[in-house]
Amino acid sequence: MKLLRYGPPGQERPGLLDADGQVRDLSEHIDDLAGEVLTSAGLSLLSRLDPATLPRVPGTPQQDLRLGPCVGQVGKFICIGLNYADHAAESGLPVPQEPVVFAKWTSAISGPDDPVRIPRGSVKTDWEVELGVVIGEGGAYIDEADAMRHVAGYCVVNDVSEREWQLERGTQWDKGKGCDTFGPIGPWLVTADEIPDPQRLDLWLEVDGHRYQNGNTRTMVFGVAQIVSYLSRFMSLQPGDIISTGTPPGVGLGQKPPVYLRPGQTMRLGIAGLGTQTQRTVAA
């Protein structure tokens, strides 16, 4: 299934994408795509619905029908840094021996095509296309062999980053990662049954039509199962938590000379089987 949330910001309703690319409303069955709805039991109930019996939502998604973040009421937005060896190299940093963990504030979450705001005073706002993992079954101390059972599905994430604030203004990354609009997710949550191998997905990103990032999740340093298991040692994972798993090379920081975003530009990014995002940059 491709599950989504549609409507104006703050008023999103749950839906799914049918085989014809039309949105069908799920409001009669669930309040939101959040929490227990994302467990295996909750998704099983949704999978038994016939999309043809659900109300059709007028409009074309991502054209005249806005899609919101594909998961609601997110408790944790956890990120993994330097998880592609070639991205670590372009950043001038060693390949990590353990996953590098940081957080984006949930207030950073936005829809897949909403504007990205360049913060006031920013001179080094950057892009990062990433595979997002959405937790379904919660748990702690999860064995790596069981980790995939805890995954509800996957989505596209743009881990927008302010590099000066991330790397030059102290020792913590978080303040350069969690600005408002720095976490577009979606367009939809693709359930795990549709992605048999998350370590074989092409991902890419363009700015103003120029392709900067071309990668594949097979080159991750730590795979999805390893990441889920590792994180569960330090925190309980709960339904609806989002894990952003790192970016391949091609970020603005790694260009020679570096290239950073400015208001009035357009980012397009996507992952095979998971859809695309398009964001216009604006001044905050």
Coordinates of C-alpha atoms in Angstrom, one line a residue:
M1 CA 0.0 0.0 0.0
K2 CA 0.9 3.6 -0.5
L3 CA -0.5 5.5 2.4
L4 CA -0.6 9.3 2.6
R5 CA -2.1 12.4 4.3
Y6 CA -3.7 15.1 2.2
G7 CA -5.2 18.5 2.7
P8 CA -4.2 21.9 4.1
P9 CA -1.3 22.1 6.7
G10 CA -2.5 21.1 10.1
Q11 CA -5.8 19.7 8.7
E12 CA -4.5 16.6 6.8
R13 CA -6.7 13.6 6.4
P14 CA -5.6 10.0 5.9
G15 CA -5.7 8.4 2.5
L16 CA -4.2 5.9 0.2
L17 CA -3.1 5.9 -3.4
D18 CA -5.1 3.6 -5.6
A19 CA -3.8 1.7 -8.7
D20 CA -4.9 4.6 -10.9
G21 CA -2.9 7.2 -9.0
Q22 CA -6.0 8.6 -7.3
V23 CA -6.3 9.4 -3.6
R24 CA -8.9 7.5 -1.7
D25 CA -10.1 8.8 1.7
L26 CA -9.6 6.6 4.8
S27 CA -11.3 8.9 7.3
E28 CA -14.2 6.6 7.9
H29 CA -11.7 3.9 9.1
I30 CA -8.9 5.7 10.9
D31 CA -8.3 9.2 12.4
D32 CA -4.7 9.5 11.2
L33 CA -1.7 7.6 9.8
A34 CA -0.1 7.5 13.2
G35 CA 0.6 5.3 16.2
E36 CA -1.1 2.0 16.4
V37 CA -2.5 2.3 12.8
L38 CA 1.1 1.6 11.7
T39 CA 1.5 -1.7 13.6
S40 CA 1.2 -4.9 11.7
A41 CA -2.3 -5.3 13.0
G42 CA -3.3 -1.8 12.0
L43 CA -1.9 -2.2 8.5
S44 CA -3.5 -5.6 8.1
L45 CA -6.9 -4.0 8.6
L46 CA -6.2 -1.4 6.0
S47 CA -4.9 -3.9 3.5
R48 CA -8.3 -5.7 3.6
L49 CA -10.1 -2.6 2.4
D50 CA -11.1 -2.4 -1.3
P51 CA -9.9 1.0 -2.5
A52 CA -12.7 1.1 -5.0
T53 CA -15.2 1.3 -2.1
L54 CA -13.4 4.3 -0.5
P55 CA -14.4 7.9 -1.4
R56 CA -12.3 9.3 -4.2
V57 CA -10.6 12.6 -3.3
P58 CA -10.9 15.2 -6.1
G59 CA -7.6 16.4 -7.6
T60 CA -4.3 15.0 -8.7
P61 CA -1.8 14.4 -5.9
Q62 CA 1.2 16.7 -5.9
Q63 CA -0.4 18.9 -8.5
D64 CA -3.7 20.5 -7.4
L65 CA -4.1 18.2 -4.3
R66 CA -1.5 19.0 -1.5
L67 CA 0.0 16.0 0.3
G68 CA 1.1 16.5 3.8
P69 CA 3.8 14.6 5.8
C70 CA 3.0 10.9 5.2
V71 CA 3.1 10.1 8.9
G72 CA 1.2 12.1 11.6
Q73 CA 1.9 12.7 15.3
V74 CA 5.6 11.6 14.9
G75 CA 7.2 11.0 18.3
K76 CA 10.8 10.8 17.3
F77 CA 12.7 11.8 14.1
I78 CA 16.0 10.1 14.4
C79 CA 18.8 10.5 11.8
I80 CA 22.0 8.6 10.9
G81 CA 25.0 10.6 9.8
L82 CA 27.8 9.7 7.4
N83 CA 26.2 6.4 6.5
Y84 CA 27.6 6.2 3.0
A85 CA 31.4 5.8 2.9
D86 CA 31.7 8.1 -0.2
H87 CA 29.7 10.8 1.5
A88 CA 31.9 10.6 4.6
A89 CA 34.9 11.1 2.3
E90 CA 33.5 14.1 0.5
S91 CA 32.7 15.6 4.0
G92 CA 36.4 15.0 5.0
L93 CA 35.3 12.7 7.9
P94 CA 36.2 9.1 8.6
V95 CA 33.8 6.3 8.0
P96 CA 32.1 5.7 11.4
Q97 CA 32.7 2.5 13.3
E98 CA 29.2 2.8 14.9
P99 CA 26.2 4.7 13.5
V100 CA 26.3 8.4 14.1
V101 CA 23.0 9.3 15.7
F102 CA 21.4 12.8 15.8
A103 CA 17.8 14.1 15.9
K104 CA 15.7 16.4 13.9
W105 CA 13.0 18.2 15.9
T106 CA 9.5 17.1 14.9
S107 CA 8.6 20.7 14.2
A108 CA 11.0 20.4 11.2
I109 CA 8.6 18.0 9.5
S110 CA 6.8 19.3 6.4
G111 CA 5.0 17.9 3.3
P112 CA 6.9 16.6 0.4
D113 CA 6.3 19.6 -1.8
D114 CA 6.0 22.4 0.8
P115 CA 8.5 25.3 0.5
V116 CA 11.8 25.0 2.4
R117 CA 12.6 28.1 4.3
I118 CA 16.2 29.3 4.3
P119 CA 16.7 30.4 7.9
R120 CA 17.6 34.0 8.7
G121 CA 21.4 34.4 8.7
S122 CA 22.0 31.1 6.9
V123 CA 24.7 31.0 4.3
K124 CA 25.2 27.2 4.1
T125 CA 21.8 25.5 3.7
D126 CA 22.3 22.2 2.0
W127 CA 20.3 19.2 0.7
E128 CA 20.4 15.4 1.5
V129 CA 18.1 12.8 -0.1
E130 CA 17.6 9.9 2.3
L131 CA 15.7 6.7 2.8
G132 CA 13.2 7.1 5.6
V133 CA 12.2 4.1 7.7
V134 CA 8.9 4.2 9.6
I135 CA 8.6 2.1 12.7
G136 CA 5.5 -0.1 13.0
E137 CA 6.0 -2.5 15.8
G138 CA 7.6 -0.8 18.8
G139 CA 10.3 -2.3 21.0
A140 CA 13.6 -2.1 22.8
Y141 CA 16.7 -4.3 22.5
I142 CA 15.6 -5.6 19.1
D143 CA 17.7 -8.4 17.6
E144 CA 19.1 -7.6 14.2
A145 CA 17.5 -10.8 12.9
D146 CA 14.1 -9.6 14.0
A147 CA 14.5 -5.9 13.1
M148 CA 12.7 -5.9 9.8
R149 CA 9.5 -7.1 11.5
H150 CA 9.4 -3.7 13.3
V151 CA 9.4 -1.7 10.1
A152 CA 6.0 -0.5 8.8
G153 CA 7.4 1.0 5.6
Y154 CA 9.6 3.5 3.9
C155 CA 9.4 7.1 2.5
V156 CA 11.6 9.7 0.9
V157 CA 13.2 12.2 3.3
N158 CA 15.1 15.4 2.5
D159 CA 17.4 16.0 5.4
V160 CA 17.9 19.7 4.8
S161 CA 20.9 20.9 6.8
E162 CA 22.6 24.2 7.7
R163 CA 26.3 23.3 7.5
E164 CA 27.7 26.3 9.4
W165 CA 25.3 25.7 12.3
Q166 CA 25.9 22.0 12.1
L167 CA 29.7 21.9 11.9
E168 CA 31.1 25.3 12.9
R169 CA 29.0 26.5 15.8
G170 CA 29.7 24.0 18.6
T171 CA 29.9 20.2 18.9
Q172 CA 26.3 19.2 18.3
W173 CA 24.8 18.8 14.9
D174 CA 21.1 19.2 15.9
K175 CA 20.8 23.0 15.6
G176 CA 21.8 22.8 12.0
K177 CA 19.4 20.0 11.3
G178 CA 16.1 20.8 12.9
C179 CA 15.0 24.2 11.6
D180 CA 11.4 24.5 10.5
T181 CA 10.7 22.9 7.1
F182 CA 14.1 21.0 7.2
G183 CA 12.3 17.6 7.2
P184 CA 10.1 17.0 4.2
I185 CA 8.7 13.5 4.3
G186 CA 6.6 11.6 1.7
P187 CA 4.9 11.8 -0.7
W188 CA 3.6 8.5 0.7
L189 CA 4.5 5.7 3.1
V190 CA 5.1 2.6 1.1
T191 CA 4.5 -0.4 3.2
A192 CA 7.3 -2.9 3.7
D193 CA 5.7 -5.6 1.7
E194 CA 6.1 -3.6 -1.4
I195 CA 9.9 -3.1 -0.9
P196 CA 11.4 -6.6 -0.6
D197 CA 14.9 -5.2 -0.3
P198 CA 15.5 -1.7 1.0
Q199 CA 19.2 -2.1 0.3
R200 CA 18.7 -2.0 -3.4
L201 CA 17.1 1.4 -4.0
D202 CA 18.3 4.1 -6.3
L203 CA 18.1 7.6 -4.9
W204 CA 18.8 11.0 -6.5
L205 CA 18.5 14.8 -6.0
E206 CA 18.5 17.8 -8.4
V207 CA 18.7 21.5 -7.8
D208 CA 17.4 23.7 -10.6
G209 CA 17.5 20.7 -12.9
H210 CA 21.2 19.9 -12.2
R211 CA 21.7 16.3 -10.8
Y212 CA 23.9 16.5 -7.8
Q213 CA 23.1 13.2 -6.0
N214 CA 23.0 9.7 -7.6
G215 CA 23.3 6.8 -5.3
N216 CA 22.0 3.4 -4.2
T217 CA 21.2 2.2 -0.7
R218 CA 23.4 -0.9 -1.2
T219 CA 26.4 1.3 -0.4
M220 CA 25.1 2.2 3.1
V221 CA 27.7 1.5 5.8
F222 CA 25.0 0.3 8.2
G223 CA 21.8 -1.3 6.7
V224 CA 18.3 -0.8 7.8
A225 CA 18.2 -3.9 10.1
Q226 CA 21.5 -2.9 11.7
I227 CA 20.2 0.6 12.3
V228 CA 16.9 -0.4 13.9
S229 CA 18.6 -2.9 16.2
Y230 CA 21.3 -0.4 17.1
L231 CA 19.0 2.4 18.0
S232 CA 16.8 0.2 20.1
R233 CA 19.7 -0.3 22.5
F234 CA 19.5 3.4 23.5
M235 CA 15.8 4.2 23.3
S236 CA 12.5 2.4 22.8
L237 CA 11.3 2.6 19.3
Q238 CA 7.6 3.4 18.9
P239 CA 5.0 3.2 16.1
G240 CA 5.3 6.2 13.8
D241 CA 8.9 7.0 14.7
I242 CA 10.9 8.0 11.6
I243 CA 14.6 7.0 11.0
S244 CA 16.4 8.9 8.3
T245 CA 19.2 6.6 7.2
G246 CA 21.9 8.9 5.7
T247 CA 22.7 10.3 2.3
P248 CA 24.9 9.4 -0.7
P249 CA 27.6 11.7 -2.0
G250 CA 26.7 14.9 -3.9
V251 CA 25.7 17.3 -1.2
G252 CA 26.4 21.0 -1.6
L253 CA 29.2 20.8 1.1
G254 CA 31.1 18.3 -1.1
Q255 CA 31.1 20.3 -4.3
K256 CA 34.4 22.1 -5.3
P257 CA 33.8 24.8 -4.4
P258 CA 30.8 24.2 -2.1
V259 CA 27.4 25.1 -3.4
Y260 CA 24.6 26.1 -1.1
L261 CA 20.9 26.8 -1.4
R262 CA 19.5 30.3 -1.8
P263 CA 15.8 31.5 -2.0
G264 CA 14.1 31.0 -5.3
Q265 CA 15.6 27.6 -6.2
T266 CA 13.9 24.2 -6.8
M267 CA 14.9 20.9 -5.4
R268 CA 13.6 17.6 -6.9
L269 CA 14.5 14.3 -5.3
G270 CA 13.2 10.8 -5.2
I271 CA 13.8 7.1 -4.4
A272 CA 12.9 4.2 -6.7
G273 CA 9.4 2.9 -5.8
L274 CA 8.9 5.6 -3.1
G275 CA 8.0 8.6 -5.2
T276 CA 9.4 12.1 -5.6
Q277 CA 9.4 15.4 -3.8
T278 CA 9.7 19.0 -5.2
Q279 CA 10.5 22.0 -3.0
R280 CA 10.9 25.6 -3.7
T281 CA 13.3 27.5 -1.4
V282 CA 12.1 30.7 0.2
A283 CA 13.5 33.2 2.7
A284 CA 12.3 32.7 6.3

